[in-house]
Coordinates of C-alpha atoms in Angstrom, one line a residue:
Chain A
M350 CA 35.7 14.0 58.8
D351 CA 32.7 14.1 61.2
E352 CA 34.0 14.1 64.8
A353 CA 30.9 12.4 66.0
I354 CA 31.3 9.3 64.0
T355 CA 33.2 6.4 65.7
L356 CA 33.3 4.1 62.7
S357 CA 32.6 4.7 59.1
V358 CA 32.6 1.8 56.7
R359 CA 32.7 2.8 53.1
D360 CA 32.1 0.4 50.2
L361 CA 33.5 -2.5 52.1
S362 CA 33.7 -5.6 49.9
T363 CA 34.9 -9.0 51.2
S364 CA 35.2 -12.1 49.1
F365 CA 36.0 -15.7 49.6
F366 CA 38.1 -17.2 46.9
S367 CA 37.0 -20.8 46.6
E368 CA 37.7 -23.4 44.0
K369 CA 34.3 -22.7 42.5
G370 CA 34.9 -19.0 42.1
E371 CA 34.7 -15.8 44.1
V372 CA 32.0 -15.6 46.8
K373 CA 31.1 -12.0 47.4
A374 CA 30.2 -12.3 51.1
V375 CA 30.1 -8.6 51.6
D376 CA 29.4 -6.4 48.6
H377 CA 30.0 -2.6 48.8
V378 CA 28.6 -2.2 52.3
S379 CA 28.6 1.3 53.8
F380 CA 27.5 2.4 57.2
D381 CA 28.2 4.8 60.0
V382 CA 28.4 4.2 63.7
P383 CA 27.9 7.6 65.5
H384 CA 29.7 8.1 68.8
G385 CA 27.8 6.4 71.7
S386 CA 25.2 4.8 69.5
I387 CA 24.1 1.2 69.0
V388 CA 23.8 0.3 65.4
G389 CA 22.1 -3.0 64.4
L390 CA 23.0 -5.2 61.5
V391 CA 20.1 -7.6 60.8
G392 CA 19.4 -10.3 58.3
E393 CA 19.1 -14.0 57.7
S394 CA 22.1 -16.3 58.3
G395 CA 24.5 -16.1 55.5
C396 CA 23.6 -12.5 54.6
G397 CA 27.1 -11.3 55.3
K398 CA 26.5 -9.6 58.7
S399 CA 29.1 -11.6 60.6
M400 CA 31.6 -11.3 57.7
T401 CA 31.1 -7.5 57.8
A402 CA 32.0 -7.7 61.5
R403 CA 35.0 -10.0 61.0
S404 CA 36.2 -7.7 58.2
I405 CA 36.2 -4.7 60.5
M406 CA 38.3 -6.7 63.0
K407 CA 40.3 -8.2 60.2
L408 CA 39.7 -11.6 61.6
L409 CA 38.7 -13.3 58.3
K410 CA 39.5 -16.9 57.9
Y411 CA 41.3 -18.2 54.9
P412 CA 40.4 -17.8 52.0
G413 CA 38.5 -14.7 52.9
K414 CA 39.9 -11.3 51.9
I415 CA 38.9 -7.7 52.0
V416 CA 38.9 -6.7 48.3
G417 CA 37.9 -3.1 48.5
G418 CA 36.6 -0.2 50.6
E419 CA 37.6 1.7 53.7
I420 CA 37.1 1.0 57.4
L421 CA 37.5 4.4 59.0
L422 CA 38.0 4.3 62.8
E423 CA 37.8 7.9 63.8
G424 CA 39.1 8.8 60.4
R425 CA 42.0 6.2 60.3
D426 CA 41.6 3.6 57.6
L427 CA 42.1 0.1 59.0
A428 CA 41.7 -1.7 55.7
P429 CA 45.4 -1.5 54.6
L430 CA 46.8 -2.3 58.1
G431 CA 48.8 -5.4 58.7
E432 CA 48.6 -8.0 61.4
G433 CA 51.0 -6.2 63.7
D434 CA 49.1 -2.9 63.6
M435 CA 45.8 -4.6 63.9
S436 CA 46.8 -6.4 67.1
L437 CA 47.4 -3.0 68.7
I438 CA 43.8 -1.9 67.7
R439 CA 42.0 -5.2 68.5
G440 CA 41.0 -5.2 72.2
E441 CA 42.2 -1.7 72.7
E442 CA 40.1 0.3 70.3
I443 CA 37.7 -2.2 68.9
A444 CA 36.6 -5.3 70.8
M445 CA 34.4 -8.1 69.8
I446 CA 32.1 -10.7 71.5
F447 CA 31.0 -13.8 69.8
Q448 CA 27.9 -15.9 69.5
E449 CA 29.0 -19.0 71.4
P450 CA 30.0 -18.2 74.9
M451 CA 30.5 -21.9 75.4
T452 CA 33.4 -22.2 73.0
S453 CA 34.7 -18.7 72.9
L454 CA 36.7 -19.1 76.1
N455 CA 39.8 -21.2 76.4
P456 CA 38.8 -24.3 78.4
V457 CA 42.1 -24.8 80.2
V458 CA 42.7 -21.2 81.4
P459 CA 40.8 -19.7 84.4
V460 CA 38.4 -17.0 83.2
G461 CA 40.0 -14.3 85.3
K462 CA 43.3 -14.9 83.7
Q463 CA 41.7 -14.6 80.2
V464 CA 40.2 -11.2 81.1
Q465 CA 43.5 -10.1 82.6
E466 CA 45.3 -11.1 79.5
A467 CA 43.3 -8.6 77.5
I468 CA 44.4 -5.7 79.7
L469 CA 48.0 -6.8 80.1
Q470 CA 48.2 -7.0 76.3
H471 CA 47.6 -3.2 76.0
R472 CA 48.6 -1.6 79.3
K473 CA 51.9 -1.6 81.0
I474 CA 50.7 -2.4 84.5
S475 CA 51.6 -5.0 87.1
R476 CA 49.8 -8.2 87.4
E477 CA 48.3 -7.2 90.8
E478 CA 47.0 -4.0 89.4
A479 CA 45.6 -5.8 86.3
K480 CA 43.9 -8.3 88.6
K481 CA 42.3 -5.5 90.6
K482 CA 41.0 -4.0 87.4
V483 CA 39.7 -7.4 86.3
L484 CA 37.8 -7.9 89.5
H485 CA 36.3 -4.5 89.2
M486 CA 35.3 -5.1 85.6
L487 CA 33.7 -8.5 86.6
E488 CA 31.7 -6.6 89.1
I489 CA 30.6 -4.0 86.6
V490 CA 29.3 -6.7 84.2
G491 CA 27.2 -8.2 87.0
I492 CA 29.2 -11.2 88.2
S493 CA 28.8 -11.8 91.9
E494 CA 31.7 -13.0 94.0
P495 CA 34.3 -11.9 91.4
E496 CA 37.2 -13.1 93.5
K497 CA 35.8 -16.6 93.4
R498 CA 34.8 -16.5 89.8
Y499 CA 38.2 -15.2 88.8
R500 CA 39.7 -18.7 89.4
C501 CA 36.8 -20.6 87.8
Y502 CA 37.3 -22.4 84.5
P503 CA 34.8 -21.8 81.7
H504 CA 33.1 -25.2 82.2
E505 CA 32.2 -24.2 85.7
L506 CA 30.1 -21.2 84.6
S507 CA 26.7 -21.0 83.0
G508 CA 26.2 -19.7 79.5
G509 CA 25.0 -16.3 80.8
L510 CA 28.0 -15.9 83.1
R511 CA 30.4 -16.9 80.4
Q512 CA 28.9 -14.2 78.1
R513 CA 29.4 -11.7 80.9
V514 CA 33.0 -12.8 81.2
M515 CA 33.3 -12.2 77.4
I516 CA 31.8 -8.8 77.8
A517 CA 34.2 -8.0 80.7
M518 CA 37.1 -9.1 78.5
A519 CA 35.9 -6.9 75.6
M520 CA 35.3 -3.9 77.7
I521 CA 38.3 -3.9 80.1
C522 CA 40.3 -1.6 77.9
R523 CA 37.3 0.7 77.4
P524 CA 37.3 0.4 73.6
K525 CA 35.7 3.0 71.3
L526 CA 33.7 0.3 69.5
L527 CA 32.3 -3.0 70.6
I528 CA 31.1 -5.5 68.0
A529 CA 28.6 -7.9 69.4
D530 CA 28.0 -10.8 67.0
E531 CA 24.8 -12.4 67.9
P532 CA 25.7 -12.1 71.6
T533 CA 22.5 -13.6 72.9
T534 CA 21.6 -16.2 70.3
A535 CA 22.9 -19.1 72.4
L536 CA 21.3 -17.9 75.6
D537 CA 17.8 -18.4 77.0
V538 CA 15.3 -15.5 76.9
T539 CA 15.6 -14.2 80.5
V540 CA 19.4 -14.2 80.3
E541 CA 19.1 -12.6 76.9
A542 CA 17.2 -9.6 78.3
Q543 CA 19.8 -9.2 81.1
I544 CA 22.7 -9.3 78.7
L545 CA 21.1 -6.7 76.3
E546 CA 20.4 -4.5 79.3
L547 CA 24.0 -4.8 80.3
L548 CA 25.2 -3.8 76.8
R549 CA 22.9 -0.7 77.0
E550 CA 24.3 0.2 80.5
L551 CA 27.9 -0.1 79.3
R552 CA 27.2 2.1 76.3
D553 CA 25.7 4.7 78.7
T554 CA 28.4 4.6 81.4
I555 CA 31.5 4.0 79.3
G556 CA 30.3 5.6 76.1
T557 CA 31.4 2.8 73.8
S558 CA 29.6 2.6 70.5
I559 CA 28.2 -0.7 69.7
I560 CA 27.5 -2.7 66.5
L561 CA 24.9 -5.3 67.3
I562 CA 24.5 -8.1 64.9
S563 CA 21.4 -10.2 65.2
H564 CA 18.9 -12.1 63.1
N565 CA 16.3 -11.3 65.8
L566 CA 14.3 -8.2 65.0
G567 CA 13.0 -8.1 68.6
V568 CA 16.6 -7.7 69.9
I569 CA 17.3 -5.0 67.4
A570 CA 14.1 -3.1 68.2
Q571 CA 14.9 -3.2 71.9
L572 CA 18.4 -1.9 71.7
C573 CA 19.4 -0.1 68.5
D574 CA 19.3 3.5 67.5
Y575 CA 19.9 2.8 63.9
V576 CA 19.4 -0.3 61.8
Y577 CA 20.9 -1.7 58.6
V578 CA 19.1 -4.6 57.0
M579 CA 21.3 -6.9 55.0
Y580 CA 20.5 -9.4 52.3
A581 CA 22.9 -11.5 50.2
G582 CA 25.9 -9.4 51.1
Q583 CA 24.3 -6.0 50.5
V584 CA 22.6 -3.4 52.7
V585 CA 19.0 -3.3 51.4
E586 CA 17.5 -0.9 53.8
Q587 CA 18.7 1.5 56.5
A588 CA 16.8 3.7 58.9
P589 CA 16.5 4.9 62.5
V590 CA 15.0 2.2 64.5
L591 CA 11.5 3.7 65.0
E592 CA 11.3 4.8 61.4
L593 CA 12.2 1.2 60.2
F594 CA 9.6 -0.5 62.4
D595 CA 6.9 2.1 61.7
N596 CA 7.6 2.3 58.0
P597 CA 9.4 -0.8 56.6
S598 CA 9.9 0.0 52.9
H599 CA 11.9 -2.8 51.3
P600 CA 9.8 -5.8 50.4
Y601 CA 12.4 -8.0 52.2
T602 CA 12.2 -6.0 55.5
R603 CA 8.4 -6.1 55.2
G604 CA 8.5 -9.8 54.7
L605 CA 10.7 -10.2 57.9
M606 CA 8.3 -8.0 59.9
D607 CA 5.3 -9.9 58.6
S608 CA 6.7 -13.2 59.8
V609 CA 7.3 -11.8 63.2
R610 CA 3.9 -10.2 63.5
S611 CA 2.2 -13.3 62.3
L612 CA 4.1 -15.2 64.9
R613 CA 2.9 -12.7 67.6
R614 CA -0.7 -12.9 66.4
G615 CA -0.5 -16.7 66.6
D616 CA -1.8 -17.1 63.0
E617 CA -2.5 -20.7 62.0
K618 CA -0.2 -20.4 59.1
L619 CA 3.1 -18.6 59.7
S620 CA 3.8 -15.9 57.2
T621 CA 7.1 -16.6 55.5
I622 CA 9.2 -15.3 52.7
P623 CA 9.0 -17.8 49.9
G624 CA 12.2 -19.2 48.4
A625 CA 15.7 -19.2 49.9
V626 CA 18.8 -16.9 50.1
P627 CA 20.5 -16.9 46.7
N628 CA 23.7 -18.8 46.1
L629 CA 26.4 -16.2 46.4
L630 CA 28.3 -17.9 43.6
R631 CA 25.4 -17.4 41.2
L632 CA 23.8 -14.2 42.1
P633 CA 20.8 -13.0 40.0
Q634 CA 21.7 -10.4 37.4
G635 CA 19.3 -7.7 38.7
C636 CA 18.0 -7.2 42.2
R637 CA 19.2 -10.0 44.5
F638 CA 15.8 -10.3 46.2
A639 CA 13.8 -10.3 42.9
P640 CA 13.4 -14.2 42.8
R641 CA 11.6 -14.1 46.1
C642 CA 9.9 -10.7 45.8
P643 CA 6.2 -10.4 45.4
M644 CA 6.5 -7.0 43.6
A645 CA 9.4 -7.7 41.3
G646 CA 8.9 -6.6 37.7
E647 CA 10.9 -7.2 34.5
D648 CA 13.3 -4.3 35.1
C649 CA 14.0 -5.6 38.7
R650 CA 15.4 -8.8 37.2
R651 CA 17.5 -6.9 34.6
C652 CA 19.3 -4.1 36.4
P653 CA 20.3 -4.0 40.1
P654 CA 18.7 -1.2 42.1
E655 CA 20.6 1.4 44.0
L656 CA 19.9 2.6 47.5
S657 CA 17.5 5.5 47.3
R658 CA 16.0 7.9 49.8
V659 CA 12.6 7.0 51.2
G660 CA 12.4 9.3 54.2
E661 CA 14.6 11.2 56.7
G662 CA 17.7 9.1 57.1
H663 CA 15.9 6.2 55.5
L664 CA 17.2 4.5 52.4
A665 CA 16.0 1.4 50.6
R666 CA 17.4 -0.6 47.7
C667 CA 14.1 -0.9 45.8
P668 CA 12.4 1.3 43.2
Y669 CA 9.0 0.3 44.6
A670 CA 9.9 1.1 48.2
R671 CA 6.8 2.3 50.0
R672 CA 7.1 5.9 50.9
Chain B
M451 CA 42.8 -36.6 93.2
L452 CA 45.1 -38.5 95.6
L453 CA 42.3 -40.9 96.3
N454 CA 41.9 -41.4 92.6
I455 CA 45.6 -42.1 92.1
G456 CA 45.6 -44.6 95.0
K457 CA 42.7 -46.4 93.5
R458 CA 44.5 -46.5 90.1
I459 CA 47.6 -48.0 91.8
L460 CA 45.6 -50.7 93.4
Q461 CA 43.9 -51.5 90.1
A462 CA 47.4 -51.6 88.5
L463 CA 48.5 -54.1 91.0
V464 CA 45.6 -56.4 90.2
V465 CA 46.3 -56.1 86.5
L466 CA 50.0 -57.0 87.2
I467 CA 49.1 -60.1 89.1
G468 CA 46.7 -61.1 86.3
V469 CA 49.4 -60.6 83.7
A470 CA 51.8 -62.6 85.8
L471 CA 49.3 -65.4 86.0
L472 CA 48.8 -65.3 82.2
I473 CA 52.5 -65.4 81.5
F474 CA 52.9 -68.2 84.0
I475 CA 50.3 -70.3 82.3
M476 CA 51.5 -69.5 78.8
L477 CA 55.1 -70.4 79.5
R478 CA 54.0 -73.7 80.8
I479 CA 51.7 -74.7 77.9
V480 CA 54.2 -73.9 75.1
P481 CA 55.8 -77.1 73.8
G482 CA 59.3 -78.0 74.9
N483 CA 60.8 -78.6 78.3
A484 CA 63.0 -76.0 79.9
I485 CA 65.0 -78.6 81.9
I486 CA 65.8 -80.6 78.8
T487 CA 66.9 -77.5 77.0
M488 CA 69.1 -76.6 79.9
M489 CA 70.7 -80.0 80.5
G490 CA 70.9 -81.2 76.9
E491 CA 68.8 -83.9 75.2
H492 CA 70.9 -86.7 76.3
A493 CA 70.9 -86.0 79.9
N494 CA 70.3 -88.7 82.4
P495 CA 66.5 -89.0 83.3
E496 CA 67.4 -89.1 87.0
A497 CA 69.3 -85.9 86.8
I498 CA 66.4 -84.3 85.0
E499 CA 64.0 -85.5 87.7
R500 CA 66.3 -84.1 90.4
M501 CA 66.6 -80.8 88.7
T502 CA 62.9 -80.6 88.2
A503 CA 62.4 -81.2 92.0
E504 CA 65.1 -78.7 92.8
L505 CA 63.4 -76.0 90.8
G506 CA 60.1 -76.8 92.3
L507 CA 58.6 -77.7 88.9
D508 CA 57.1 -80.9 90.2
K509 CA 54.8 -79.2 92.6
P510 CA 51.2 -78.4 91.6
F511 CA 50.7 -75.4 89.4
Y512 CA 49.0 -73.2 92.0
V513 CA 51.7 -73.8 94.6
Q514 CA 54.3 -72.8 92.0
F515 CA 52.4 -69.6 91.2
Y516 CA 51.9 -68.7 94.8
T517 CA 55.6 -69.1 95.5
Y518 CA 56.4 -67.0 92.5
I519 CA 54.0 -64.2 93.3
T520 CA 54.9 -63.9 97.0
G521 CA 58.5 -63.8 95.9
A522 CA 57.9 -61.2 93.2
L523 CA 56.1 -59.0 95.7
R524 CA 59.2 -59.0 97.8
G525 CA 61.3 -58.2 94.7
D526 CA 62.6 -61.8 94.2
F527 CA 61.9 -63.0 90.7
G528 CA 63.7 -66.3 91.0
T529 CA 67.0 -67.4 89.6
S530 CA 67.9 -67.5 85.9
Y531 CA 68.1 -71.1 84.7
S532 CA 70.8 -70.4 82.2
L533 CA 73.0 -67.8 84.0
H534 CA 72.4 -69.0 87.6
V535 CA 72.1 -65.5 89.0
S536 CA 69.0 -63.9 90.4
V537 CA 66.7 -62.4 87.8
S538 CA 66.5 -59.1 89.7
S539 CA 70.2 -58.6 89.6
L540 CA 70.2 -59.3 85.8
I541 CA 67.5 -56.8 85.3
A542 CA 69.2 -54.3 87.5
Q543 CA 72.3 -54.6 85.3
A544 CA 70.5 -54.3 82.0
F545 CA 67.9 -51.6 83.0
P546 CA 70.3 -48.6 83.1
N547 CA 71.3 -49.2 79.5
T548 CA 67.7 -49.4 78.4
V549 CA 66.8 -46.3 80.4
C550 CA 69.7 -44.4 78.7
L551 CA 68.6 -45.6 75.3
A552 CA 64.9 -44.9 75.9
L553 CA 65.4 -41.4 77.3
S554 CA 67.8 -40.4 74.5
A555 CA 65.4 -41.8 71.9
A556 CA 62.5 -40.1 73.5
V557 CA 64.3 -36.7 73.5
V558 CA 65.2 -37.1 69.9
A559 CA 61.6 -38.1 69.0
W560 CA 59.9 -35.4 71.0
L561 CA 62.1 -32.5 70.0
I562 CA 62.0 -33.3 66.4
G563 CA 58.3 -34.5 66.4
I564 CA 56.9 -31.6 68.3
V565 CA 58.9 -28.8 66.6
C566 CA 58.1 -30.3 63.1
G567 CA 54.4 -30.8 64.0
I568 CA 54.1 -27.2 65.2
I569 CA 55.8 -25.7 62.2
A570 CA 53.7 -27.9 59.9
A571 CA 50.5 -26.8 61.6
I572 CA 51.3 -23.1 61.5
K573 CA 52.3 -23.3 57.9
E574 CA 49.5 -25.6 57.0
N575 CA 49.5 -26.7 53.3
S576 CA 52.8 -25.0 52.6
L577 CA 55.8 -26.7 51.1
L578 CA 57.4 -27.0 54.5
D579 CA 54.2 -28.7 55.9
R580 CA 54.3 -31.2 53.0
L581 CA 58.0 -31.8 53.4
F582 CA 57.7 -32.5 57.2
M583 CA 54.7 -34.7 56.8
G584 CA 56.4 -36.7 54.0
F585 CA 59.3 -37.2 56.3
S586 CA 57.1 -38.2 59.2
L587 CA 55.4 -40.8 57.0
F588 CA 58.9 -42.2 56.4
G589 CA 59.4 -42.2 60.1
V590 CA 56.2 -44.0 60.8
S591 CA 56.5 -46.6 58.1
M592 CA 60.3 -47.4 58.1
P593 CA 61.1 -50.3 60.3
V594 CA 63.7 -49.7 63.1
F595 CA 66.1 -52.3 61.8
M596 CA 66.3 -50.6 58.4
V597 CA 66.9 -47.2 59.9
A598 CA 69.4 -48.7 62.2
M599 CA 71.3 -50.4 59.4
V600 CA 71.3 -47.4 57.2
L601 CA 72.7 -45.2 60.0
Q602 CA 75.3 -47.8 60.8
Y603 CA 76.4 -48.0 57.2
F604 CA 76.8 -44.2 56.7
F605 CA 77.8 -42.8 60.1
A606 CA 79.7 -45.7 61.6
Y607 CA 81.1 -47.6 58.6
K608 CA 81.6 -45.0 55.9
L609 CA 82.2 -41.8 58.0
G610 CA 83.5 -43.6 61.1
W611 CA 81.9 -41.0 63.5
F612 CA 80.5 -43.6 65.8
D613 CA 81.2 -47.2 66.8
I614 CA 79.2 -49.7 64.9
S615 CA 78.0 -51.4 68.0
G616 CA 78.4 -51.5 71.7
V617 CA 78.2 -48.6 74.2
S618 CA 81.5 -47.7 75.7
D619 CA 80.5 -44.0 76.3
W620 CA 77.6 -41.6 75.4
R621 CA 78.5 -41.7 71.7
G622 CA 77.5 -45.3 71.5
F623 CA 73.9 -44.2 72.2
V624 CA 73.6 -41.6 69.4
L625 CA 72.8 -43.9 66.5
P626 CA 70.6 -46.3 68.4
A627 CA 68.7 -43.3 69.9
I628 CA 68.1 -41.8 66.4
A629 CA 67.1 -45.2 65.0
L630 CA 64.7 -45.8 67.8
G631 CA 63.4 -42.3 68.1
W632 CA 62.9 -41.8 64.3
N633 CA 59.7 -43.9 64.4
S634 CA 58.2 -42.1 67.4
A635 CA 59.2 -38.7 66.0
G636 CA 57.0 -39.4 63.0
S637 CA 53.9 -40.3 64.9
I638 CA 54.4 -37.4 67.4
A639 CA 54.9 -34.9 64.5
R640 CA 51.7 -36.1 62.8
L641 CA 49.6 -36.0 66.0
T642 CA 50.9 -32.6 67.0
R643 CA 50.1 -31.2 63.6
S644 CA 46.6 -32.6 63.4
T645 CA 45.6 -31.5 66.9
L646 CA 47.1 -28.1 66.5
V647 CA 45.4 -27.5 63.1
E648 CA 42.1 -28.5 64.8
V649 CA 42.6 -26.3 67.8
L650 CA 43.6 -23.3 65.6
Q651 CA 40.0 -23.5 64.2
E652 CA 38.4 -23.1 67.7
D653 CA 36.4 -20.1 68.6
Y654 CA 38.7 -19.2 71.5
I655 CA 41.5 -18.6 69.1
D656 CA 39.4 -15.9 67.5
T657 CA 38.7 -14.5 71.0
A658 CA 42.4 -14.4 71.7
R659 CA 43.2 -12.6 68.5
A660 CA 40.3 -10.2 69.1
K661 CA 42.0 -9.3 72.4
G662 CA 45.0 -8.1 70.4
R663 CA 47.2 -11.1 71.0
R664 CA 49.8 -11.6 68.3
R665 CA 50.1 -14.8 66.4
M666 CA 52.9 -16.3 68.4
G667 CA 51.2 -15.5 71.7
V668 CA 48.0 -17.1 70.5
I669 CA 49.8 -20.2 69.5
L670 CA 52.0 -20.6 72.5
F671 CA 49.5 -19.5 75.2
H672 CA 46.2 -20.7 73.9
A673 CA 46.6 -23.2 71.1
L674 CA 49.5 -25.3 72.2
R675 CA 48.2 -26.1 75.7
N676 CA 45.0 -27.4 74.3
S677 CA 46.6 -29.3 71.4
M678 CA 49.2 -31.0 73.6
L679 CA 46.7 -33.0 75.6
P680 CA 46.6 -36.0 73.3
V681 CA 50.2 -35.7 72.4
I682 CA 51.2 -36.0 76.1
T683 CA 49.2 -39.2 76.4
M684 CA 51.0 -40.6 73.4
M685 CA 54.4 -39.5 74.8
A686 CA 53.8 -41.2 78.1
V687 CA 52.8 -44.4 76.4
Q688 CA 55.7 -44.2 74.0
L689 CA 58.2 -43.7 76.8
S690 CA 56.9 -46.7 78.7
S691 CA 57.2 -48.9 75.7
L692 CA 60.7 -47.6 75.0
L693 CA 61.7 -48.3 78.6
S694 CA 60.5 -51.8 78.4
G695 CA 63.2 -52.6 76.0
A696 CA 63.8 -52.2 72.3
V697 CA 64.5 -55.7 71.2
I698 CA 65.6 -55.1 67.7
C699 CA 67.5 -51.9 68.3
E700 CA 69.4 -53.4 71.3
T701 CA 70.2 -56.5 69.3
I702 CA 71.5 -54.6 66.3
F703 CA 73.7 -52.3 68.3
S704 CA 74.7 -54.9 70.9
I705 CA 73.4 -53.0 73.8
N706 CA 72.9 -55.0 77.0
G707 CA 69.4 -53.9 77.8
I708 CA 66.1 -55.4 78.8
G709 CA 65.2 -56.2 75.2
R710 CA 68.4 -58.2 74.7
L711 CA 67.8 -60.0 78.0
A712 CA 64.3 -61.0 76.9
V713 CA 65.6 -62.3 73.6
D714 CA 68.3 -64.4 75.4
A715 CA 65.7 -65.6 77.8
I716 CA 63.4 -66.8 75.0
S717 CA 66.2 -68.6 73.1
G718 CA 67.5 -70.2 76.3
R719 CA 64.0 -71.1 77.6
D720 CA 64.9 -69.3 80.7
I721 CA 61.5 -69.1 82.2
P722 CA 62.2 -67.0 85.3
L723 CA 64.2 -64.5 83.4
L724 CA 61.5 -64.2 80.7
Q725 CA 58.8 -63.8 83.3
G726 CA 60.8 -61.1 85.0
T727 CA 61.3 -59.0 81.8
I728 CA 57.7 -59.3 80.7
L729 CA 56.5 -58.4 84.1
L730 CA 58.7 -55.3 84.1
S731 CA 57.4 -54.3 80.7
T732 CA 53.9 -54.6 81.9
A733 CA 54.5 -52.6 85.0
L734 CA 56.1 -49.8 82.9
V735 CA 53.2 -49.7 80.5
I736 CA 50.8 -49.4 83.3
L737 CA 52.9 -46.8 85.0
G738 CA 53.1 -44.8 81.7
N739 CA 49.4 -44.7 81.4
L740 CA 49.0 -43.7 85.0
V741 CA 51.4 -40.9 84.5
A742 CA 49.6 -39.8 81.4
D743 CA 46.3 -39.7 83.2
C744 CA 47.8 -37.7 86.1
L745 CA 49.4 -35.2 83.6
Y746 CA 46.1 -35.0 81.8
S747 CA 44.2 -34.0 84.8
V748 CA 46.9 -31.4 85.7
L749 CA 46.6 -29.8 82.2
D750 CA 42.9 -30.1 81.6
P751 CA 40.7 -28.7 84.4
R752 CA 37.6 -30.5 82.9
V753 CA 39.2 -33.8 83.7
R754 CA 40.1 -32.7 87.2
K755 CA 36.4 -31.8 87.8
G756 CA 35.4 -35.3 87.0
D757 CA 37.3 -36.7 90.0

């Protein structure tokens, strides 16, 4: 086992068993999070990136279930663990922040107490000591007047402040891994930049590895070291961030980048990817992107492509990937 | 907060006077004459006239109302026509029985209702959930008199564990409390379940679990407090209506409570007594709502902020 890898996900598959059949939300996804790095998962809504995150935390909602694969946290497989064992890991070794800071905090409990709860859950320390640590953590995440904010209720804080509280809550036990699920999607742009900067700082000072989930390529480009592009429950391309942006190889990734570039250039007609994400209940037989792909040939529609090497640390799930 | 409560109490007083006026008017426009009912149909017309004057019923309406209200504000609700004692002393006699009945019914209802509601919500869609919800449907839809008579038949008549009627000691309250609480238990269970199921879907429940909180901790610390807000409102309203007298239950079990008093007042056309009991009920309902509001603002900081 590589010492420098914090989290290694191998062939993770998560399905939802609905009345209409099995929905493969995550299908044989593998990725590594090296120690102290920020790894991005990017893709459209419904591509399985949030479900991947929830699978790692084992916070899937009924009727979701992990059906295969390994989740290796520093070599220890989390997939077979039960609720009791997971509750020792959640918050202590892996923490998570969510998309909606508005609804992710309990409205009837002061925010300081909610952060304190996270540390009291895992450390045998007195309440006063815990409070001191909370105040310190609130300061670290850039909340001014922590003593005063400690007693505030969520509705008394702005969206950005609430997300800072969420980050403080996640980081207070100094976890090995932080999963940030669209942490800035609900915030405005200036606050977004501050929060991203804060995540980077925390990675540098505390050394926590981060999985950053976003549909926003700009956010990914700013922060990540390594990127996995997901489509319909699969990883379709993976590469170091610079390599991916310099040399996008999968037609889906190129489509995403084109639409961003065309937006930047201010084209009259926005470049988009035609069609829509396939229904996960009725996936195409061959390549899942084939129905929307400008390059798809007959063999693409027949047999599903494997991830193949395009460059140094760069894989793509397409036989026509541009080298 | 205090200012707000003061304002609410003043408002309540205005509502009370309004209700008193309405009762006053209604009791005077319903057909029939209280004096004739009291003295018998064949009473001497002179005697009737004398009686009417004695009770002040010959004075103009607004004078009567003024006299009544000023008396009521001092705690004097007049004298019962049929029993010839002051209404306040009759109420003071009956009220403790009603309070005992109401509190024991409420305890039965809330304990059963909340516990069943929580279990049903946690085990959503399980057999237990269906069983509890089926039972609660029974509770909500079965009329009090039916439950009361079934209980009387089995536990008092067949098994002989309790007296069929009357309250000589605490055991006399057991069956009436169950009969009366049964119905409230059903609605409390259903409300607790539905709000808890809803709250368990909230994002902050995920946050709590992501912190490493175990299931019970999540439910007790995070979910319950949020889901109990509407339940507490319902409990306060229920308690105030229970306190204002359970007419049917008190009659079936022969408990001398406010409900019985009101029934007697109606059949005897005892206007002062009826006014007194209705006014008491109104005051209790208003008080119940006031308490619910105050509790709500203690439990939910977002409401406090609105003050």
